[in-house]
GROMACS .gro file of C-alpha atoms in nm:
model
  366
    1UNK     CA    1   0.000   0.000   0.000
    2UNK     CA    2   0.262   0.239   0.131
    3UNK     CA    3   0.472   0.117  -0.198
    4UNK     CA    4   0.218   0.168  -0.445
    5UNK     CA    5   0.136   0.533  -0.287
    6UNK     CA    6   0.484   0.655  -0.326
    7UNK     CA    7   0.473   0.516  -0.706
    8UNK     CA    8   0.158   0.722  -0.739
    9UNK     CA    9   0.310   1.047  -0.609
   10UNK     CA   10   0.618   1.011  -0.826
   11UNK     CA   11   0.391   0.966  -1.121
   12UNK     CA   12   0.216   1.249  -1.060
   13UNK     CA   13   0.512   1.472  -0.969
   14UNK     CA   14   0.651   1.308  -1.319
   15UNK     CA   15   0.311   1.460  -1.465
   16UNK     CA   16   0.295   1.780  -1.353
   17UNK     CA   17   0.653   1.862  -1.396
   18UNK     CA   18   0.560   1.779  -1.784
   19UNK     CA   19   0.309   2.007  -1.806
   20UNK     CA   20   0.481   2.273  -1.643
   21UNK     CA   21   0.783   2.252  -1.876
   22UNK     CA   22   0.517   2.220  -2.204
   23UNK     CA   23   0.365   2.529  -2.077
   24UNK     CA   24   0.693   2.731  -2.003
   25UNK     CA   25   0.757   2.595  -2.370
   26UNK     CA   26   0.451   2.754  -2.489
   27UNK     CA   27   0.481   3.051  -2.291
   28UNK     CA   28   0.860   3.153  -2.390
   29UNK     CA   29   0.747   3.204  -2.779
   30UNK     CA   30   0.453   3.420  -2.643
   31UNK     CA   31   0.671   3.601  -2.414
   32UNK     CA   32   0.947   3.675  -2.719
   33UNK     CA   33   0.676   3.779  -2.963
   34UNK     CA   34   0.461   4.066  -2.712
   35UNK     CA   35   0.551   4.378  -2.880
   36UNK     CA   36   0.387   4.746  -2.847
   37UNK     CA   37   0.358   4.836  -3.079
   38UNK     CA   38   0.348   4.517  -3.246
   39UNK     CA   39   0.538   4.455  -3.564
   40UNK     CA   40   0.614   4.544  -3.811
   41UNK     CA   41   0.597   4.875  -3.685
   42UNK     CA   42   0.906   4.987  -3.476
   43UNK     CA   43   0.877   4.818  -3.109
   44UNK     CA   44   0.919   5.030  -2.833
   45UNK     CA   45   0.815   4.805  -2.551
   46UNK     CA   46   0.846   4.412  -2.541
   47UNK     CA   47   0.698   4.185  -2.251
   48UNK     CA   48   0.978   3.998  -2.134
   49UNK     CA   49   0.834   3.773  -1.838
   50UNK     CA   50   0.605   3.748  -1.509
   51UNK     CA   51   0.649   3.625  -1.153
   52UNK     CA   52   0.366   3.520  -0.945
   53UNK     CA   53   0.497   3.239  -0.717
   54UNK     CA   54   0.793   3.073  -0.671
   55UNK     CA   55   0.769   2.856  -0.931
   56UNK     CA   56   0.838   3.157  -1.162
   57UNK     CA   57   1.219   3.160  -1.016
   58UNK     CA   58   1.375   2.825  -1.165
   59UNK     CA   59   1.565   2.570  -0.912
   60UNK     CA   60   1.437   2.755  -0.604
   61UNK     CA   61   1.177   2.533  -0.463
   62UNK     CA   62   1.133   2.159  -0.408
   63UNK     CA   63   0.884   2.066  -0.674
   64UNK     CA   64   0.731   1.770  -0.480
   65UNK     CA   65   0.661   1.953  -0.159
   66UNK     CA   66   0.499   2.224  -0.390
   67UNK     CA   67   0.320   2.004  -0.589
   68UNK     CA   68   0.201   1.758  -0.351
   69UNK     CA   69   0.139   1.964  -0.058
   70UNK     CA   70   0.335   2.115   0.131
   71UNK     CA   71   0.204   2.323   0.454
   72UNK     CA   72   0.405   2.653   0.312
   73UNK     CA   73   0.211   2.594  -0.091
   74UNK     CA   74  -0.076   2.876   0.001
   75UNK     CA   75   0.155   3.117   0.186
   76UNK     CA   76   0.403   3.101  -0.117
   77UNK     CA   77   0.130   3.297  -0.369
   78UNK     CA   78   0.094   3.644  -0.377
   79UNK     CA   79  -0.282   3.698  -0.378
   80UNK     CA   80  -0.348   4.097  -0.402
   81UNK     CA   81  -0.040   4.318  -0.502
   82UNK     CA   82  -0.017   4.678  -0.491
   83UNK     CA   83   0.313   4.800  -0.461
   84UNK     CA   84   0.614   4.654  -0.684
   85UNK     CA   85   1.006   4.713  -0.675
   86UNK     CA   86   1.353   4.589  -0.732
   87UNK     CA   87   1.687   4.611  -0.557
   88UNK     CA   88   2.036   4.423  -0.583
   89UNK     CA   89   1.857   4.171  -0.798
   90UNK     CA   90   1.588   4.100  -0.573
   91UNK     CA   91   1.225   4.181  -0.684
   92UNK     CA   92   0.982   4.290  -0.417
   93UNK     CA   93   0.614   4.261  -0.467
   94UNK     CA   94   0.386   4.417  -0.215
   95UNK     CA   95   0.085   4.193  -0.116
   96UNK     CA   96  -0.200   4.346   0.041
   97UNK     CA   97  -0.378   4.028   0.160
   98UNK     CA   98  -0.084   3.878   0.269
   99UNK     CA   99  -0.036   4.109   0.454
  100UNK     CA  100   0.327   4.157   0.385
  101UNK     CA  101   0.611   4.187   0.082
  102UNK     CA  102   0.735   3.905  -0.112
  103UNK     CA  103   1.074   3.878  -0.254
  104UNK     CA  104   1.165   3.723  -0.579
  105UNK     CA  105   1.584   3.652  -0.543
  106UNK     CA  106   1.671   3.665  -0.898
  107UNK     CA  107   2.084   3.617  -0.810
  108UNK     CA  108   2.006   3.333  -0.586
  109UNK     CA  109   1.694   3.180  -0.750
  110UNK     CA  110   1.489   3.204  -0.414
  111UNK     CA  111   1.152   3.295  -0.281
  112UNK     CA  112   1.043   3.451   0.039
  113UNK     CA  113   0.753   3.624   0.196
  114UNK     CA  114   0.799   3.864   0.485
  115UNK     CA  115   0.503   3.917   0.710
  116UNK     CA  116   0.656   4.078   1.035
  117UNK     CA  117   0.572   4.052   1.368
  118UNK     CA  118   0.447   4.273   1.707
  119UNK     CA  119   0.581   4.644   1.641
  120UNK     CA  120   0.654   4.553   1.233
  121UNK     CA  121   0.353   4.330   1.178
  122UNK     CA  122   0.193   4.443   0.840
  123UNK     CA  123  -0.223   4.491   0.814
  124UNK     CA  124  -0.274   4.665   0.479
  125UNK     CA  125   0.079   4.705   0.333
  126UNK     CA  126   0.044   4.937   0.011
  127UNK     CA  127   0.377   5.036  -0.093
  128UNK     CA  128   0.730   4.943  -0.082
  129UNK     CA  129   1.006   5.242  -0.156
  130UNK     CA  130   1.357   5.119  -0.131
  131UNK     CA  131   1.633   5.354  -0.006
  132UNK     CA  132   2.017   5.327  -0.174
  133UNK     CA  133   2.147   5.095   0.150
  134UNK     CA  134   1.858   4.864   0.101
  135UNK     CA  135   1.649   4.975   0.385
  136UNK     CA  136   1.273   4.925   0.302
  137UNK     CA  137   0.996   5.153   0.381
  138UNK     CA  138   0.624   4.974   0.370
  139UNK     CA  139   0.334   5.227   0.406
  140UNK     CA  140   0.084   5.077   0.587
  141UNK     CA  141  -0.276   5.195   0.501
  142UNK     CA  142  -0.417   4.950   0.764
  143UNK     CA  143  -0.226   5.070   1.053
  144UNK     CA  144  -0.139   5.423   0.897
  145UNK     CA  145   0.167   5.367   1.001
  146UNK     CA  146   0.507   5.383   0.771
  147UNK     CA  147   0.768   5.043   0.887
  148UNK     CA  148   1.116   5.016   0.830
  149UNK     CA  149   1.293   4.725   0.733
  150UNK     CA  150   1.637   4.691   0.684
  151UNK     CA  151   1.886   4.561   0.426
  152UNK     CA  152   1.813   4.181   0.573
  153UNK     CA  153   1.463   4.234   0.615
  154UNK     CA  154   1.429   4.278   0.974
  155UNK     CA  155   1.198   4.532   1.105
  156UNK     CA  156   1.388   4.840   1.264
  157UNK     CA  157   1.091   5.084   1.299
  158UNK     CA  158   0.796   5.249   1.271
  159UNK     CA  159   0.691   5.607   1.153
  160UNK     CA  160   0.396   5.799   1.231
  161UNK     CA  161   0.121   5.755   1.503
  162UNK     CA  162  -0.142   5.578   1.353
  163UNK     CA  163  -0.326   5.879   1.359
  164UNK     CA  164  -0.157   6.225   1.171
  165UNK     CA  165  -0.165   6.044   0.823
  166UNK     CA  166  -0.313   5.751   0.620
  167UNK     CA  167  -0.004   5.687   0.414
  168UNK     CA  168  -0.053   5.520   0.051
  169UNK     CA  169   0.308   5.583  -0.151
  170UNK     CA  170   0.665   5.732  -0.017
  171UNK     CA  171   0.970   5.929  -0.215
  172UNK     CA  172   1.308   5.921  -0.045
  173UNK     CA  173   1.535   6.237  -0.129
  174UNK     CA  174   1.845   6.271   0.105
  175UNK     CA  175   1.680   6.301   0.414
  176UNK     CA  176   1.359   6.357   0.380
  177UNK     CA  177   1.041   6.167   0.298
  178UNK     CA  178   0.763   6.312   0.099
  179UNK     CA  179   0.438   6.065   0.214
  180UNK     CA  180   0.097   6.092   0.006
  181UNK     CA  181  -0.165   6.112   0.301
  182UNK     CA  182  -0.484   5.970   0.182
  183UNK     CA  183  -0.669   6.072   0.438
  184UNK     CA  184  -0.597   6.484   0.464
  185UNK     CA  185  -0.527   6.468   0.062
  186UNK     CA  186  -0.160   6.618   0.109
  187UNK     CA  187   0.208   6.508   0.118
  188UNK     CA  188   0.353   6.501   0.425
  189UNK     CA  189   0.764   6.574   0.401
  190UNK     CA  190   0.924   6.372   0.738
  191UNK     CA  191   1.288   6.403   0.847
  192UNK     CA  192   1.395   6.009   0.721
  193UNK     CA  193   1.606   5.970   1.030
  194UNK     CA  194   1.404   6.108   1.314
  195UNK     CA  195   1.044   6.116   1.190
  196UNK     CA  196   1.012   6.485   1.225
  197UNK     CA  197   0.711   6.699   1.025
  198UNK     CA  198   0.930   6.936   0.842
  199UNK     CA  199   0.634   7.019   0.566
  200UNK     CA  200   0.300   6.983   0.445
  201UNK     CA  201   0.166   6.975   0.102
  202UNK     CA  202  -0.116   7.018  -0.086
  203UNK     CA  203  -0.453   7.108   0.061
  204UNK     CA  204  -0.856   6.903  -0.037
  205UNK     CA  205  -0.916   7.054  -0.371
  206UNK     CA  206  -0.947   6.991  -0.742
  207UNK     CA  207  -0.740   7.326  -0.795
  208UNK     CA  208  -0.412   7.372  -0.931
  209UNK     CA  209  -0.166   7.253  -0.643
  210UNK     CA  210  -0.444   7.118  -0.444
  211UNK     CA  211  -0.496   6.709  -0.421
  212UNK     CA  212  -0.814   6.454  -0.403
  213UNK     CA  213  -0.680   6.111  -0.297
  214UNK     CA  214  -0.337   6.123  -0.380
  215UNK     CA  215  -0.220   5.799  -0.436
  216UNK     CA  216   0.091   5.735  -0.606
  217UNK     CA  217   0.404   5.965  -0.570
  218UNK     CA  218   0.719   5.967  -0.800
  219UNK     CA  219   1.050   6.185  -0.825
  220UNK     CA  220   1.152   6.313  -1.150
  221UNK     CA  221   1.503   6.342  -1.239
  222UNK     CA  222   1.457   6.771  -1.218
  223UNK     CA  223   1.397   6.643  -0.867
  224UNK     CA  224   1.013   6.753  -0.912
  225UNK     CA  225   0.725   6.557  -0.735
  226UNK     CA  226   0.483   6.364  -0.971
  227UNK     CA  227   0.149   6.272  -0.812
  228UNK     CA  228  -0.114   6.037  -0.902
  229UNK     CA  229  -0.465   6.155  -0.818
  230UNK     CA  230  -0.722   5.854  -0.830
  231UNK     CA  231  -0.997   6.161  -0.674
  232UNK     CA  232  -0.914   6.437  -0.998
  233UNK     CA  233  -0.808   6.195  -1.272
  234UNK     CA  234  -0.499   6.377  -1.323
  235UNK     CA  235  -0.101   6.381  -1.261
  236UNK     CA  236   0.034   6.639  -1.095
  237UNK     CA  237   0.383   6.811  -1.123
  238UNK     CA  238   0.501   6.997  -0.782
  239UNK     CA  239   0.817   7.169  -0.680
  240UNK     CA  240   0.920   7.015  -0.362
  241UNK     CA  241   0.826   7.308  -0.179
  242UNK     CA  242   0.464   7.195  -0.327
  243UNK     CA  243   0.457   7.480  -0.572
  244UNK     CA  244   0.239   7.401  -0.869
  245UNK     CA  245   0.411   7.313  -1.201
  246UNK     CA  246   0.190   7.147  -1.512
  247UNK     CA  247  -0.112   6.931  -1.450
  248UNK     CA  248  -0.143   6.625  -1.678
  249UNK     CA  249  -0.443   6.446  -1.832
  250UNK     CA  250  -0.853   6.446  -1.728
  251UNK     CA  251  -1.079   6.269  -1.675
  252UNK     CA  252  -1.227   6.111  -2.012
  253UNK     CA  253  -1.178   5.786  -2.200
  254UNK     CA  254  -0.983   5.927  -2.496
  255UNK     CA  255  -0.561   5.918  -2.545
  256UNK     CA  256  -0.403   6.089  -2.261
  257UNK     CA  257  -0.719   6.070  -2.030
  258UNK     CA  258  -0.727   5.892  -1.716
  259UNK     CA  259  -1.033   5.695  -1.543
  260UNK     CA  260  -0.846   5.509  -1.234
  261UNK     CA  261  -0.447   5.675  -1.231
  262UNK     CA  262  -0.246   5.496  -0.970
  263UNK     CA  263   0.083   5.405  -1.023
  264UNK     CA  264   0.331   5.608  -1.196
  265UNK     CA  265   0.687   5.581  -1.265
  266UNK     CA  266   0.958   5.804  -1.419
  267UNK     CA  267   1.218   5.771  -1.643
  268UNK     CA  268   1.578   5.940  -1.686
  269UNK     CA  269   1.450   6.175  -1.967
  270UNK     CA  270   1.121   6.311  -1.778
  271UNK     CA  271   0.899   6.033  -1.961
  272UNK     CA  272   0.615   5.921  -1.737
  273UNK     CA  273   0.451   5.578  -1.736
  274UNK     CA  274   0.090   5.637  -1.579
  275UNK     CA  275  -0.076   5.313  -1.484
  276UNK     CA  276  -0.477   5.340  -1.519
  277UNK     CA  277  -0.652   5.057  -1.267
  278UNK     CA  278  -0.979   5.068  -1.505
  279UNK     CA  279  -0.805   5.125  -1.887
  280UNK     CA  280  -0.586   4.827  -1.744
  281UNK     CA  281  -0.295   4.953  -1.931
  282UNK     CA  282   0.033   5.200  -1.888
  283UNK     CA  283   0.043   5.529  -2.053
  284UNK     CA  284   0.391   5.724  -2.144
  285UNK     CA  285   0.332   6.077  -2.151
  286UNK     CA  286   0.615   6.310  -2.229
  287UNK     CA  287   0.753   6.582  -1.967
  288UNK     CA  288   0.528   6.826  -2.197
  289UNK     CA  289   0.233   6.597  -2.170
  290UNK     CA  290   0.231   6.493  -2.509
  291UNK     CA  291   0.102   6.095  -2.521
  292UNK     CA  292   0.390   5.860  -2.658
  293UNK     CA  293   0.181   5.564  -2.689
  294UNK     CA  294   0.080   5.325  -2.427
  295UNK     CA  295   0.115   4.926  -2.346
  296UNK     CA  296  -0.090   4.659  -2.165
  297UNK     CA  297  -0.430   4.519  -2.194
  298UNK     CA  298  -0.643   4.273  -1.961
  299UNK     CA  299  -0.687   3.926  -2.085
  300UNK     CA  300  -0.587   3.593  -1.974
  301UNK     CA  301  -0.227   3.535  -2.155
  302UNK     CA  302   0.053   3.566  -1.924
  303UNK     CA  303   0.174   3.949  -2.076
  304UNK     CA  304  -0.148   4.058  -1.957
  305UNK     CA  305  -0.237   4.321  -1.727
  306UNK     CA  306  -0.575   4.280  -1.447
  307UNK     CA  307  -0.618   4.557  -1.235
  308UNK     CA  308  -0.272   4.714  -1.278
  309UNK     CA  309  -0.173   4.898  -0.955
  310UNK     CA  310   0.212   4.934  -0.898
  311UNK     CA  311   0.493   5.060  -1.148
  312UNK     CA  312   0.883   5.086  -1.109
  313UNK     CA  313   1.129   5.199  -1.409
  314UNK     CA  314   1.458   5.014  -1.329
  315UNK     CA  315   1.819   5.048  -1.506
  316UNK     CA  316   2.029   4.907  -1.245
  317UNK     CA  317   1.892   4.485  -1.310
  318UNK     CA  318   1.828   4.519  -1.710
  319UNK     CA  319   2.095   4.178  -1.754
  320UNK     CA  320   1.866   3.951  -1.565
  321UNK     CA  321   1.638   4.010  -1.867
  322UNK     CA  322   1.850   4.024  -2.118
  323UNK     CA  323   1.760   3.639  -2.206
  324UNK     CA  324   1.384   3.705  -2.254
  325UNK     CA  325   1.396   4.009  -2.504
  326UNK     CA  326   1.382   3.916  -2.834
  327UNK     CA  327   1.762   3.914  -3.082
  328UNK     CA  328   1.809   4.264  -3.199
  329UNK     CA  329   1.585   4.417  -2.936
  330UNK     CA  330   1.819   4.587  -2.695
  331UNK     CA  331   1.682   4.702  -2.407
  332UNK     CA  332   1.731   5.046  -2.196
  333UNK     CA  333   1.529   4.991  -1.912
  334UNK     CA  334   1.283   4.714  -1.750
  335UNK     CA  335   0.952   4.830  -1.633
  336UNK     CA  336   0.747   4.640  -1.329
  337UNK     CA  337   0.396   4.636  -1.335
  338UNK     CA  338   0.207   4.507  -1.034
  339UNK     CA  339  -0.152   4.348  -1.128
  340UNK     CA  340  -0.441   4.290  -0.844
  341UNK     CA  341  -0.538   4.013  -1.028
  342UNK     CA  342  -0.555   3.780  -1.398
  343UNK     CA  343  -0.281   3.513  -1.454
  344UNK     CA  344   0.030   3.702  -1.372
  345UNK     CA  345   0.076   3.927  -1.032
  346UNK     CA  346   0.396   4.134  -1.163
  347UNK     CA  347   0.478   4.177  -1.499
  348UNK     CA  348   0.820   4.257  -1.624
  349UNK     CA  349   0.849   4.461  -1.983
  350UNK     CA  350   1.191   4.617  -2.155
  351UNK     CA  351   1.162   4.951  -2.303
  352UNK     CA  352   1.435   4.963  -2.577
  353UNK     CA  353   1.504   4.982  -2.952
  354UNK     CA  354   1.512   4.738  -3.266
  355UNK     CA  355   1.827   4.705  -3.403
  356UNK     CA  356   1.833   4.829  -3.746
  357UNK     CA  357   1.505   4.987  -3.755
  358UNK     CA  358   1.420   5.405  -3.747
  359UNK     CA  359   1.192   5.553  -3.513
  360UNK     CA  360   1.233   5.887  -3.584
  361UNK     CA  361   1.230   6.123  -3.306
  362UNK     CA  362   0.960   6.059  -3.086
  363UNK     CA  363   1.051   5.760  -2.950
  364UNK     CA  364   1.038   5.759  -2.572
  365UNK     CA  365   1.396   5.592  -2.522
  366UNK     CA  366   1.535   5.862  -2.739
   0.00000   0.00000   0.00000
């Protein structure tokens, strides 16, 4: 009996581990051949791959404890992400019904999920905003609290009360910290090392300067603040003093319109990549708000994009990709997007160039 139920699991280990390797199979052509937009025409952004559990990381898991059962299999998914980011070659994916971040070791070809515990336990975690020595700031919309973790993932501290702000995203320039405040639709500015209010933001408005559920934040590389406002359909430019710069987009349905804007990211030359929740798909918009083009669409292929939340532009990991963009398609920049839900939780795209072929000059990589 004992015999014949061992023979049984190794058959079906033997089974699934065939499927799995047919469908990366069939999945690695799709994943080569997801251009925007799509060819002929001169490709500006490819999907390159997606990580959802840890069977996305090859050799990092022992198949038949996955597979057949294993007490940690439902704690290894990330269910809800918001929040998305890399570091040192370690993706971290925010999940808010974790509650906690997971990491996705790219050098090392491990998995982890950190939930912490007493002072650093997370209840809504929305955000993760990772400082140059790897410490880890989590904003916490369920405890409206901001926690610390350090380069090793151990929880160092918290910021805030629980009460003066409901944080939802965090910038980090020098020492300070410029937190969107959900609650009192402003940005709060802290003093990174002691916590201290140095400035306030923004006041309840639909005015120029003035915010309505500001919930994504970004820094530009003119060391302006870019804001995401779910409340007035817009993106917001701001001098960090909070002066008012250029407003960007409306509400609408048309090109360079916004229903849902949450996520937004930034690249080197002042291009913006807006995520809309309800378009399900990323907009680049020029620093003079002209639309480049935009990527992403819901479905149920693996390059799709559910309920798109999160964004990070990236230049510092672009070889671990390398092997998933297509020959002749050389890549600049990756570009996470964090999805709430569909087949894949974080999708990873290159924004680059086709070798050989002319884009003229409004290409956003130029």
């Amino acid at each position: 009996m004992h015999s014949r139920f061992q023979i049984y699991k190794h058959l079906l280990l033997l089974l699934t581990l065939t499927t799995i390797l047919s469908g990366c199979a069939g999945t690695a052509k799709q994943e080569q051949s997801a251009f925007y937009p799509p060819l002929p025409s001169p490709p500006r952004i490819q999907y390159l791959t997606s990580f959802s559990g840890p069977t996305d990381l090859a050799g990092k898991t022992d198949f038949s404890d996955f597979i057949l059962g294993d007490e940690k299999k439902d704690s290894s998914l990330i269910n809800k992400p918001y929040g998305v980011a890399i570091h040192n070659g370690v993706i971290y994916v925010v999940d808010i019904r974790g509650p906690g971040y997971a990491l996705f070791d790219l050098k090392n070809k491990k998995f982890d999920i950190i939930y912490g515990s007493f002072s650093g336990k997370m209840k809504k975690p929305i955000n993760i905003t990772i400082d140059k020595d790897g410490t880890k700031y989590i904003t916490d919309t369920g405890r409206s609290l901001v926690l610390v973790y350090d380069k090793d993932n151990k929880f160092v501290k918290i910021i805030g009360d629980g009460k003066a702000f409901k944080p939802s995203d965090l910038v980090i320039l020098d020492n300070r910290l410029f937190i969107t405040d959900i609650k009192n639709h402003r940005i709060v500015v802290l003093d990174k090392n002691t916590g201290e209010l140095l400035n306030t933001i923004g006041s309840t408005g639909s005015e120029e300067g003035q915010l309505f559920y500001p919930t994504n934040l970004a820094l530009g590389p003119n060391n302006h603040l870019y804001v995401s406002e779910t409340g007035n359909f817009r993106v917001q430019e701001l001098t960090l003093d909070g002066q008012f710069v250029k407003s960007f987009g409306k509400v609408g349905t048309g090109l360079g319109q916004f229903a849902r804007p949450k996520g937004i990211a930034i690249d080197r030359k002042g291009n913006m990549h807006v995520v809309d929740a309800a378009f399900e798909n990323v907009q680049i918009i020029n620093s003079e708000g002209k639309l480049m083009m935009f990527y992403g669409e819901p479905g149920s292929d693996r390059a799709n994009i559910n309920l798109p939340t999160g964004i990070t532009i990236d230049y510092d990991n672009v070889d671990y990709f390398r092997q998933y963009a297509k020959p002749g398609f050389e890549l600049e920049y990756i570009i996470l997007v964090a999805s709430q839900f569909g087949h894949s939780k974080v999708n990873v795209f290159g924004l680059g160039k086709m070798k050989g072929m002319d884009y003229g000059d409004d290409h956003p990589a130029e």
